[in-house]
CSV table of C-alpha atoms and ligand atoms in Angstrom, one decimal:
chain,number,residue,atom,x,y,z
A,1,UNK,CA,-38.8,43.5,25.5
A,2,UNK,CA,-36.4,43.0,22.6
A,3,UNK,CA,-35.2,39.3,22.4
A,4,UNK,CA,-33.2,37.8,20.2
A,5,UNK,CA,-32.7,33.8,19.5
A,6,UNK,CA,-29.3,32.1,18.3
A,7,UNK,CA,-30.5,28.7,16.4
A,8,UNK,CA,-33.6,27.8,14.8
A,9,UNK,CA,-33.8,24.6,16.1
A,10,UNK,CA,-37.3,23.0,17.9
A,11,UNK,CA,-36.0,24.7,21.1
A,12,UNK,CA,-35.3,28.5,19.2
A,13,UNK,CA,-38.4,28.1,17.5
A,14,UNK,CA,-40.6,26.6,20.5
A,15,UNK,CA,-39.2,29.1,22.8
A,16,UNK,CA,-39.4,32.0,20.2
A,17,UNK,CA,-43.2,31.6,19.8
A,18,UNK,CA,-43.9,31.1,23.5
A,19,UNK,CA,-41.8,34.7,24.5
A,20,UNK,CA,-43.8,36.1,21.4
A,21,UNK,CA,-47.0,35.1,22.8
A,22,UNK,CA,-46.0,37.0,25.9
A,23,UNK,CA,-45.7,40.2,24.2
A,24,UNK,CA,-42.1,40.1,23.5
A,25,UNK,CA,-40.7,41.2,20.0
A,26,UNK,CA,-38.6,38.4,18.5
A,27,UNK,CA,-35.6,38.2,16.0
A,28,UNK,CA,-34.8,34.3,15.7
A,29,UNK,CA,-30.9,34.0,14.0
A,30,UNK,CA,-30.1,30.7,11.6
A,31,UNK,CA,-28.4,30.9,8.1
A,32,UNK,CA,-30.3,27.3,7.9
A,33,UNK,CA,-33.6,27.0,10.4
A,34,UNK,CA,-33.8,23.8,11.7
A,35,UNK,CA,-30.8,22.1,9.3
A,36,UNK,CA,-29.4,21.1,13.0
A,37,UNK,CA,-30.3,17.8,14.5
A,38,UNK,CA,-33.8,18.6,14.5
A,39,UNK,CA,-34.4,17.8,10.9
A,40,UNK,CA,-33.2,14.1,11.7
A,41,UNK,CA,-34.5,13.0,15.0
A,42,UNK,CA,-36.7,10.4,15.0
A,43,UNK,CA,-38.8,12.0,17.1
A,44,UNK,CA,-39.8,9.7,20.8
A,45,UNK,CA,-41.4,10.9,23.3
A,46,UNK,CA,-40.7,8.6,25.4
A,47,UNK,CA,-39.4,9.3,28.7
A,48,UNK,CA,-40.3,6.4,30.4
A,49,UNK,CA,-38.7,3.7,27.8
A,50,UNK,CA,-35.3,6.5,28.1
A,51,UNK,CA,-34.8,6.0,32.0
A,52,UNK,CA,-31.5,6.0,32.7
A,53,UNK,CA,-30.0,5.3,36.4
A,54,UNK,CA,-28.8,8.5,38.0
A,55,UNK,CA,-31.3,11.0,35.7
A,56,UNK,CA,-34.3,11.4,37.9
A,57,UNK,CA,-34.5,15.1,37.4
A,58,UNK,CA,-34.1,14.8,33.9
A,59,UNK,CA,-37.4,11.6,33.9
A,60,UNK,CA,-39.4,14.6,35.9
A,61,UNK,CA,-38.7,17.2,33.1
A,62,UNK,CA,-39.3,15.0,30.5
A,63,UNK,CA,-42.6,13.6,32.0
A,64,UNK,CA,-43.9,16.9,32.4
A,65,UNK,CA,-42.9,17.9,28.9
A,66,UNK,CA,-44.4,14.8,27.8
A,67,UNK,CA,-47.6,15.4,29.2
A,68,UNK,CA,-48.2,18.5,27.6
A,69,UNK,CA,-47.3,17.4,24.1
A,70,UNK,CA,-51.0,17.2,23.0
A,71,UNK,CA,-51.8,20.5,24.2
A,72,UNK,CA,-48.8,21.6,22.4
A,73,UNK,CA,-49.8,19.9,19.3
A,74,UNK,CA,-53.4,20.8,19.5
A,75,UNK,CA,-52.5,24.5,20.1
A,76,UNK,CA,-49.9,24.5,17.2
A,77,UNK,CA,-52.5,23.0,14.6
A,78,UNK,CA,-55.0,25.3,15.8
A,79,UNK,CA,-52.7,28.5,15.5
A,80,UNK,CA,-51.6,27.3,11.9
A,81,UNK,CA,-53.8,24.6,10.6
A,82,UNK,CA,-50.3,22.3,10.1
A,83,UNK,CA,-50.2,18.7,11.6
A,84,UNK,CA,-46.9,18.0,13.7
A,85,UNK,CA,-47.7,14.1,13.4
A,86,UNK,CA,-48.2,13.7,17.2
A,87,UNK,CA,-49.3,10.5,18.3
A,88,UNK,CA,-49.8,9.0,21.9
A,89,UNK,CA,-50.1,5.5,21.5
A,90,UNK,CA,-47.5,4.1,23.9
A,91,UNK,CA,-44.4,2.4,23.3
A,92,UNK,CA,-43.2,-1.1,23.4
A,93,UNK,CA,-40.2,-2.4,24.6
A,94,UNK,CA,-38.8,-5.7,23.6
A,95,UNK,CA,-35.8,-8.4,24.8
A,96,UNK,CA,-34.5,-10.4,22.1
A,97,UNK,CA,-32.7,-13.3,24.1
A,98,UNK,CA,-32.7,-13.9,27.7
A,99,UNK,CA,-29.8,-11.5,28.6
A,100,UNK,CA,-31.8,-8.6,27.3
A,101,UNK,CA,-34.7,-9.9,29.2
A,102,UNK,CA,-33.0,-9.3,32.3
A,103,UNK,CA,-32.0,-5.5,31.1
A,104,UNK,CA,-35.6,-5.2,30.7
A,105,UNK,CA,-36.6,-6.6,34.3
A,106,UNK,CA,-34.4,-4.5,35.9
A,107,UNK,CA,-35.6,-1.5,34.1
A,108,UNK,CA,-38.8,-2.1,35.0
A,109,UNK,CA,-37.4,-2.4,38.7
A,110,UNK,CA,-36.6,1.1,38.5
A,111,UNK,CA,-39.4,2.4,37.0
A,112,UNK,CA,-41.8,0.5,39.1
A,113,UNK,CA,-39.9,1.9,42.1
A,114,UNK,CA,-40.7,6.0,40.7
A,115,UNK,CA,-44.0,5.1,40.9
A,116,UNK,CA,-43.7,4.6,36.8
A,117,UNK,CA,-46.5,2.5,35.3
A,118,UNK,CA,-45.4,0.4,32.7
A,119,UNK,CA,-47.2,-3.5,31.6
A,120,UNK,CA,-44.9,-6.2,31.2
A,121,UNK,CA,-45.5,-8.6,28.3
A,122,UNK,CA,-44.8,-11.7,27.5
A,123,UNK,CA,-43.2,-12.8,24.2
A,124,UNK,CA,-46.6,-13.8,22.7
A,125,UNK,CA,-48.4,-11.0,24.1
A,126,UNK,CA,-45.8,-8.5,22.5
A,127,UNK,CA,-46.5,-9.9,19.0
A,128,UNK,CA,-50.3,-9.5,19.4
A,129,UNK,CA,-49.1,-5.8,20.2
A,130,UNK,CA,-46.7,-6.0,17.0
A,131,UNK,CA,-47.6,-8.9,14.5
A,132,UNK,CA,-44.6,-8.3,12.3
A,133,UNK,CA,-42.0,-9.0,15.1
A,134,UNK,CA,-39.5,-12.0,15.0
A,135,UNK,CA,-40.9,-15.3,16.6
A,136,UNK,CA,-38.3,-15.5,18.9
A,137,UNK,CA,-38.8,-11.6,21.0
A,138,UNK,CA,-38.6,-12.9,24.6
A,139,UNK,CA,-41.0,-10.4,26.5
A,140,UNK,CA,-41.2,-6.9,26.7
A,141,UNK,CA,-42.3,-3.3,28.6
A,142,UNK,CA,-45.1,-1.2,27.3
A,143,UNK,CA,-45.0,2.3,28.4
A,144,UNK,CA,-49.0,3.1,27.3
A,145,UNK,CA,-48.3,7.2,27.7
A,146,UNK,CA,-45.1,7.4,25.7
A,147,UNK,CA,-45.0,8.6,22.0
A,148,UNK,CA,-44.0,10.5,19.1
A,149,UNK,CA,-43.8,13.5,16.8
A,150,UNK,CA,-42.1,14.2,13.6
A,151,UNK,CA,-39.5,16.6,13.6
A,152,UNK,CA,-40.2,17.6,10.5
A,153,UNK,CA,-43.5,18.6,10.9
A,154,UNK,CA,-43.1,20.1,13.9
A,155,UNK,CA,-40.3,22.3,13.0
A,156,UNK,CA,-41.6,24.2,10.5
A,157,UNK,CA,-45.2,24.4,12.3
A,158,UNK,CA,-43.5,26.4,15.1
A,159,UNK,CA,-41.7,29.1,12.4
A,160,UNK,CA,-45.2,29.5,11.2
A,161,UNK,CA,-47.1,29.6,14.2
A,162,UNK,CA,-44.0,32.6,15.6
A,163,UNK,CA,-44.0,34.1,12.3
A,164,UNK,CA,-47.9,34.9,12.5
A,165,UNK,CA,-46.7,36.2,16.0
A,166,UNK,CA,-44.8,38.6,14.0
A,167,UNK,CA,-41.2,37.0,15.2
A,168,UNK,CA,-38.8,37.7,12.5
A,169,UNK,CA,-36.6,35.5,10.9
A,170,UNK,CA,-33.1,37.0,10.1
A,171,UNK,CA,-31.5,33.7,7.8
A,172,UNK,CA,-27.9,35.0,8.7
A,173,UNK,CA,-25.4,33.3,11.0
A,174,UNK,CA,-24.5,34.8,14.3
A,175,UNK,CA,-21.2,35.8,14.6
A,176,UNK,CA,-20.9,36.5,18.0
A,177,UNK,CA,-22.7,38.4,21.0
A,178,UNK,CA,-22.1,42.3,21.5
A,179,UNK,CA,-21.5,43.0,25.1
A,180,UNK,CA,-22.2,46.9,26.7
A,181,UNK,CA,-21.2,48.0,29.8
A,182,UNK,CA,-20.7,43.8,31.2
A,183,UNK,CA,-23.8,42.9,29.8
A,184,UNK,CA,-25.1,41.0,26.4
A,185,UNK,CA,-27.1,43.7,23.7
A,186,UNK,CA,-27.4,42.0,20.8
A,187,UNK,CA,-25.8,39.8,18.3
A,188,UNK,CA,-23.0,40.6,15.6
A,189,UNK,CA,-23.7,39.0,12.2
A,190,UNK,CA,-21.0,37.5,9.8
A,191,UNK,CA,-21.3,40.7,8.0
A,192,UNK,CA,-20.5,42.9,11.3
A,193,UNK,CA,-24.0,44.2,11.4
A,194,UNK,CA,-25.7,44.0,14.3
A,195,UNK,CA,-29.3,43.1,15.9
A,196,UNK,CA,-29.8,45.0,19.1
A,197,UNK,CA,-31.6,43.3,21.8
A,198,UNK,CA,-32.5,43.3,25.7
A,199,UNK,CA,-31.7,39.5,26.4
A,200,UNK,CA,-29.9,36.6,24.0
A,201,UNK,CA,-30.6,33.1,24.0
A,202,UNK,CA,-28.0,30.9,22.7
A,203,UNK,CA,-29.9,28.2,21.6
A,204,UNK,CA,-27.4,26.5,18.6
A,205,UNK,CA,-27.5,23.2,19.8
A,206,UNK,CA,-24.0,21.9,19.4
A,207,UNK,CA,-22.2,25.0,18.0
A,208,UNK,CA,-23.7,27.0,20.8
A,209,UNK,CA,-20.2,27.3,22.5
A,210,UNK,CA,-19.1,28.6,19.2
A,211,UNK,CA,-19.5,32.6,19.6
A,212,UNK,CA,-17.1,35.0,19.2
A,213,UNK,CA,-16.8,37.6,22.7
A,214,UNK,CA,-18.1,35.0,25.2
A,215,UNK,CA,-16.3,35.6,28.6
A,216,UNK,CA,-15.2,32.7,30.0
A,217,UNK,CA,-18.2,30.9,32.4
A,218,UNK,CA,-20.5,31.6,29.9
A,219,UNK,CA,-19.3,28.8,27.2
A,220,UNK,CA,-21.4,26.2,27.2
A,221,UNK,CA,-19.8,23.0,27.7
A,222,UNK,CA,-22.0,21.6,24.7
A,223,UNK,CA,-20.0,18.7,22.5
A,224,UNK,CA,-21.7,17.4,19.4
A,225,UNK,CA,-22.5,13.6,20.1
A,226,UNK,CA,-23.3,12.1,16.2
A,227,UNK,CA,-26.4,10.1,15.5
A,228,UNK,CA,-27.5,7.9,12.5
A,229,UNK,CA,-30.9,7.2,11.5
A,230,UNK,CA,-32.1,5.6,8.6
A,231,UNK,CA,-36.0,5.6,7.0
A,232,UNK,CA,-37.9,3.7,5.2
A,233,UNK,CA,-41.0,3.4,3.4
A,234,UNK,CA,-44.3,1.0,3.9
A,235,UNK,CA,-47.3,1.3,1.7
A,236,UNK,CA,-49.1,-0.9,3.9
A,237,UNK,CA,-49.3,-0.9,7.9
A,238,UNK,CA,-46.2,-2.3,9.5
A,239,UNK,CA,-46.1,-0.6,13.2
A,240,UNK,CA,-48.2,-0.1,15.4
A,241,UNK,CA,-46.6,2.1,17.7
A,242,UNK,CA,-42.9,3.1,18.8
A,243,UNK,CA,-41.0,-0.1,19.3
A,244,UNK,CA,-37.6,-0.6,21.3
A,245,UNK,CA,-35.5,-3.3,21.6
A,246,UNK,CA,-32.4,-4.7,23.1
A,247,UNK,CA,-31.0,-7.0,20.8
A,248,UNK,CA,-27.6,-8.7,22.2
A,249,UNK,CA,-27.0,-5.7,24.5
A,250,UNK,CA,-27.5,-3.1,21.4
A,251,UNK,CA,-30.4,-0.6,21.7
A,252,UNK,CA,-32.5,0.0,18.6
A,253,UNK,CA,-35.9,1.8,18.0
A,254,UNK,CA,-38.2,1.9,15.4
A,255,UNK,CA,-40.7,5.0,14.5
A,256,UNK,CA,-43.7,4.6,12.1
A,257,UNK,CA,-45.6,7.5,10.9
A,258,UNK,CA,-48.8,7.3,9.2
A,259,UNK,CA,-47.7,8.6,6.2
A,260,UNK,CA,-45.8,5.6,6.1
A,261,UNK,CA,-42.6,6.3,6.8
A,262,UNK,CA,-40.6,4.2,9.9
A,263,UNK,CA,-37.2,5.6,11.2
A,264,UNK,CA,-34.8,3.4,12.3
A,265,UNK,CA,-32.1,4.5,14.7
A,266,UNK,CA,-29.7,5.4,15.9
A,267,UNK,CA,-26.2,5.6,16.5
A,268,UNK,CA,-24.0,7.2,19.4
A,269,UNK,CA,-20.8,8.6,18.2
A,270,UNK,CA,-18.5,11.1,19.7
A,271,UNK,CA,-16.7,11.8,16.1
A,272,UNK,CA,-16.4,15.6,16.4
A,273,UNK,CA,-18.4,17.7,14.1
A,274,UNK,CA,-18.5,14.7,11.4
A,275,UNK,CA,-21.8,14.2,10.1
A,276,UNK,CA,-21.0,11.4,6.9
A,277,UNK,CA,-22.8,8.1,7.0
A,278,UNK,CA,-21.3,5.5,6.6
A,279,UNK,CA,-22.0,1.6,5.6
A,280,UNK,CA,-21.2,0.5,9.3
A,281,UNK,CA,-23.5,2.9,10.5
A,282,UNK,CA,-26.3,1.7,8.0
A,283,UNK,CA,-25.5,-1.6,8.5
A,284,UNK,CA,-25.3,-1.8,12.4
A,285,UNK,CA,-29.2,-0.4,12.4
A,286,UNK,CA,-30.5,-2.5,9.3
A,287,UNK,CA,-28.8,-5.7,11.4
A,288,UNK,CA,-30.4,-4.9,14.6
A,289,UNK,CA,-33.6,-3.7,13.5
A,290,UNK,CA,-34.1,-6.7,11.1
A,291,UNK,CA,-33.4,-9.4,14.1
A,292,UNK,CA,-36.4,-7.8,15.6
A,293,UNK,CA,-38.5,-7.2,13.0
A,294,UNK,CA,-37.2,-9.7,9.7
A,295,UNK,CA,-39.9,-7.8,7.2
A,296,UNK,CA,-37.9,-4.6,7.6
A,297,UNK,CA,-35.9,-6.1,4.4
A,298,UNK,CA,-39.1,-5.8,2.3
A,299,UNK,CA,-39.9,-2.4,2.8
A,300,UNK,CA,-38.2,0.5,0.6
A,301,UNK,CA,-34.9,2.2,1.7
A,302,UNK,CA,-35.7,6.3,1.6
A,303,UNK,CA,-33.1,7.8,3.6
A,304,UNK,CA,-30.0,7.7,5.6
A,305,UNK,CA,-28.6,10.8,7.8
A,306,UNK,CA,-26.4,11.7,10.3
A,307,UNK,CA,-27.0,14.4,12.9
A,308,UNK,CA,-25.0,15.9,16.0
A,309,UNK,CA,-26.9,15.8,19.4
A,310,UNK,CA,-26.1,18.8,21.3
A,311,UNK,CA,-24.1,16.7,24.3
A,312,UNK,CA,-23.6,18.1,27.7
A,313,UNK,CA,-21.9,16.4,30.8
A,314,UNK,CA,-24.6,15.3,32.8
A,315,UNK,CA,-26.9,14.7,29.5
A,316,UNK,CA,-28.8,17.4,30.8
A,317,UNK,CA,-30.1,20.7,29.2
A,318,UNK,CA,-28.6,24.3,29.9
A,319,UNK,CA,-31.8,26.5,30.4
A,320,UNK,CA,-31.5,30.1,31.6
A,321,UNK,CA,-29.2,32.8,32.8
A,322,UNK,CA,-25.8,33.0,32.4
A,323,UNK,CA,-22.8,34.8,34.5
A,324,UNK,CA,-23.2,37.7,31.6
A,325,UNK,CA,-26.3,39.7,32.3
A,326,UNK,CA,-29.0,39.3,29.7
A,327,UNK,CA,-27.0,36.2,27.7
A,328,UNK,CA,-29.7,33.0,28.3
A,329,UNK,CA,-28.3,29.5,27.3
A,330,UNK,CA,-30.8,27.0,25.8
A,331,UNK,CA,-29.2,23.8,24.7
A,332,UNK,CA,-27.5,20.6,25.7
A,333,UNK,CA,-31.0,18.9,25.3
A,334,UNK,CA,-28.5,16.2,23.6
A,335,UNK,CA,-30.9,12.7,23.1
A,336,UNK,CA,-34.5,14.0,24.2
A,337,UNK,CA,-34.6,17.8,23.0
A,338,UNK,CA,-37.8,16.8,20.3
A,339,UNK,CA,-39.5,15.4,23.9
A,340,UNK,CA,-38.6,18.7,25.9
A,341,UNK,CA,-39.2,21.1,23.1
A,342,UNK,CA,-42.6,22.2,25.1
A,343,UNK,CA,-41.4,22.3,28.9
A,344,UNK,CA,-37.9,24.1,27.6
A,345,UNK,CA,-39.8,26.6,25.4
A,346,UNK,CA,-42.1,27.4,29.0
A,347,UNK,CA,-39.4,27.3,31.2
A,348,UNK,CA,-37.0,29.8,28.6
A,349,UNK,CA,-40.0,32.3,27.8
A,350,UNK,CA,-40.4,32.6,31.6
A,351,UNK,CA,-37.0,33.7,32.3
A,352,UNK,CA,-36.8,35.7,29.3
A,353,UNK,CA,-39.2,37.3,30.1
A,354,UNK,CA,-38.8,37.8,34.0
A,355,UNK,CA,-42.3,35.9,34.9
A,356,UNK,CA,-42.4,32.6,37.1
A,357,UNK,CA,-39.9,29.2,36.0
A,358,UNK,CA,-41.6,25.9,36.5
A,359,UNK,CA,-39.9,24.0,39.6
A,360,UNK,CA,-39.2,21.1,37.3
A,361,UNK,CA,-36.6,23.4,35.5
A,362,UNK,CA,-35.1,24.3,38.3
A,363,UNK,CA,-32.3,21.5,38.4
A,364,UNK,CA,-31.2,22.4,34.9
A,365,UNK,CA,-29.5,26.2,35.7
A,366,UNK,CA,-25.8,26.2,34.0
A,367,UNK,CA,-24.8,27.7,36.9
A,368,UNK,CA,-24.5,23.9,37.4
A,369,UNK,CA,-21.2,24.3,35.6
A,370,UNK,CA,-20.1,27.6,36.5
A,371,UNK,CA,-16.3,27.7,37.7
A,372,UNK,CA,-15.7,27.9,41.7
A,373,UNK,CA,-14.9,31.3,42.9
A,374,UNK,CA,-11.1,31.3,43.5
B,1,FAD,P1,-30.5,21.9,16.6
B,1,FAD,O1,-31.8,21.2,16.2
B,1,FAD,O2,-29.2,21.2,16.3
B,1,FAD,O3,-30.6,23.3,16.0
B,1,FAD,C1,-29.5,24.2,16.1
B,1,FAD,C2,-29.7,25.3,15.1
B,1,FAD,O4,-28.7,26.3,15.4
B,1,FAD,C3,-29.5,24.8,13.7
B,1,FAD,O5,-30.7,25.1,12.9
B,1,FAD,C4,-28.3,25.6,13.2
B,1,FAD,O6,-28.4,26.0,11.8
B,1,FAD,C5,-28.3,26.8,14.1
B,1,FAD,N1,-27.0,27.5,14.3
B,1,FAD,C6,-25.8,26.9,14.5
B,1,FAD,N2,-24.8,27.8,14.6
B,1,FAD,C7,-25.4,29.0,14.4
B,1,FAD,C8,-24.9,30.3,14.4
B,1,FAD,N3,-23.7,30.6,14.6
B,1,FAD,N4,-25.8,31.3,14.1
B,1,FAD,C9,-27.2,31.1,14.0
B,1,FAD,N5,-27.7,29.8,14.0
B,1,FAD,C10,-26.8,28.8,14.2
B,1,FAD,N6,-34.8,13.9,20.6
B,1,FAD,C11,-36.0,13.4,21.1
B,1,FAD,O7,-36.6,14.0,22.0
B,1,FAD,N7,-36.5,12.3,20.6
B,1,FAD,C12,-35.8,11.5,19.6
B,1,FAD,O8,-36.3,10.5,19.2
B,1,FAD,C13,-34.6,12.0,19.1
B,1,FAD,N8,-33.9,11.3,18.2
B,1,FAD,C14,-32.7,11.7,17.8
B,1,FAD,C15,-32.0,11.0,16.8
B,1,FAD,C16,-30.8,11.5,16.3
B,1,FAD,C17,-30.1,10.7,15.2
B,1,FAD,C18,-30.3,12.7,16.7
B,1,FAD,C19,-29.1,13.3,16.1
B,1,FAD,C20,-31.0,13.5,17.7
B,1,FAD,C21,-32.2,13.0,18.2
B,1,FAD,N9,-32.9,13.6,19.2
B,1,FAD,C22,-34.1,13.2,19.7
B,1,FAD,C23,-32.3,14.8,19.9
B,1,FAD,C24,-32.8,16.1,19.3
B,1,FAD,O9,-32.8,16.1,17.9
B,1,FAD,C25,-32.0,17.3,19.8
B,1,FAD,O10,-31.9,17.3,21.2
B,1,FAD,C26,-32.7,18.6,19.4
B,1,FAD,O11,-33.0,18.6,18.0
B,1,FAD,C27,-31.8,19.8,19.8
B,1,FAD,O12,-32.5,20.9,19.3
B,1,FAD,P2,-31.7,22.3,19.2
B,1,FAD,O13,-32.7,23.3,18.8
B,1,FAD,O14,-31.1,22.5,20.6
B,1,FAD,O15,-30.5,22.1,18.2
């Protein structure tokens, strides 16, 4: 089985090393491999801290993706000896004035009512959690199984651990997909050359609706949704674990690594394809993050940068086959696609590669958003 990938984000390369390991021969497609938002994602997995009303399928996917992310880890580090910068040690929610105390109760409503465990804390026992936050934190959630990865690690882990699979890397953008008698066999490069293949998968997060010679039903109604992070440096333990917080009805998170560095984000933007930063951006998260944790202002600034989450309409992910034979759609994983990276790349190998799709994928078909029959 010949398969080609569009995108060399975590889901193209996840998904390319798990079709490789089942004995397909893969050509990934990315003039930039993981230059998409998966370079500046802070990196939560935290499904349970991200429960929205209304996106119970989506909590089931990303709890079962979730709890493989060790395995996932473990299995990366031993296939290439590179550390993704997992960690598992929960994260903690926080309310900085009453108001956001009550988001936080009814959250925990909800979560308590899908059979969810999560501790609730008061304001003192959150800062015995976190010394470092502001006297005044109110009370707080703490998901114990939620966690985090870095993106950056992680990205370039999976090339390696695909590219000792023998999947080849072909650092060329994809033009658009060649379609033979009604069905997709390849993809045409900017140069009009062309890489045969037995099934595509569009997997270019944002742009992935972007291809020249789609038929119409098989666009996928992906919009770039623009995110800001910004990261900073501690030489000396700050966080403990992934912290959230409401603060006056804004959300804001904080990510420490053991190297030291902490991401702070992020924005939510629908500016088009913009990805500037800009000093409201900057400022909004240094604002929020500093009324939760005031010794933010001592640590070093490092970075700021802006990247597009691969939006769909329900905030879902596209995964599998399209109304074109042998065309696959992998993206709209918009806020959580670091989290699903594992159960997408399982679900996408299995249907590339005709075996069994896990139930939990099910609900996430585009034929979801496939025109009525007139
Ligand atoms: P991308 O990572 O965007 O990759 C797409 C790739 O396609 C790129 O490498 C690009 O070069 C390539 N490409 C584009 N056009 C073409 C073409 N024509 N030919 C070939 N290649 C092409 N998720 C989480 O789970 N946890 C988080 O904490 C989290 N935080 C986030 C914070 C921010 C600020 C942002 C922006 C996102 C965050 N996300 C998070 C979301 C997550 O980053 C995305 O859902 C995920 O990275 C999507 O991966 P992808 O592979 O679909 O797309």
């Amino acid at each position: 089985m010949r398969i080609v990938i569009i995108g060399a984000g975590v889901i193209g390369l996840a998904t390319a090393w798990r079709a490789a390991q089942g004995g397909a021969a893969v050509t990934l497609v990315d003039p930039a491999p993981a230059s998409g938002a998966s370079s500046v994602a802070a990196g939560m997995l935290t499904p349970v801290s991200e429960l929205t009303y209304g996106e119970e399928p989506l909590l089931r996917l990303g709890l079962a993706s979730r709890d493989r992310y060790g395995a996932f880890a473990a299995e990366l580090a031993e296939a290439t000896g590179l550390d993704t910068g997992y960690r598992d040690d929960g994260t903690l929610q926080v309310a900085f004035d009453s108001d956001d105390l009550k988001v936080l109760d009814d959250l925990r409503a909800f979560q308590e009512g899908l059979g969810i465990p999560v501790e609730p804390l008061t304001g003192r026992e959150c800062r015995k959690a976190e010394p470092m936050l502001a006297p005044g934190v109110r009370g707080g959630l703490l998901a114990p199984e939620d966690g985090s990865v870095d993106p950056r690690r992680l990205a370039p882990a999976l090339l390696a651990a695909g590219e000792r699979l023998g999947v080849r890397l072909v650092r060329r953008r994809a033009k658009g997909v060649v379609i033979e008698r009604d069905a997709a066999a390849g993809v045409r490069l900017e140069d009009a050359s062309e890489i045969r293949a037995d099934k595509v998968l569009l997997a270019a997060g944002p742009w992935s609706g972007d291809l020249d010679g789609l038929p119409s039903g098989t666009v996928p109604p992906v919009r770039p949704v623009k995110g800001q992070v910004v990261r900073l440096r501690t030489p000396v333990p700050f966080l403990r674990r992934t912290t959230r917080g409401v603060v006056k009805g804004s959300s804001i998170y904080l990510v420490p690594r053991a190297d030291g560095e902490i991401v702070i984000g992020a924005t939510q933007e629908e500016m088009g394809f913009d990805t500037r930063v800009t000093a409201g951006g900057l400022w909004e998260l240094l604002r929020d993050a500093r009324e939760l944790l005031p010794g933010i202002t001592e640590l070093e600034f490092a970075e700021v940068s802006a990247g597009l989450r691969p939006g769909s309409p329900d905030n879902a992910p596209l995964m599998g086959p399209t109304a074109l034979p042998g065309l696959y759609l992998g993206t709209g994983h918009f806020r959580n696609g670091i989290l699903l990276a594992p159960v997408s790349a399982d679900a996408l190998a299995a249907m590339l590669l005709d075996g069994p799709v896990p139930e939990v994928a099910a609900p996430f078909s585009p034929a979801r958003f496939a025109p009525e029959p007139q």
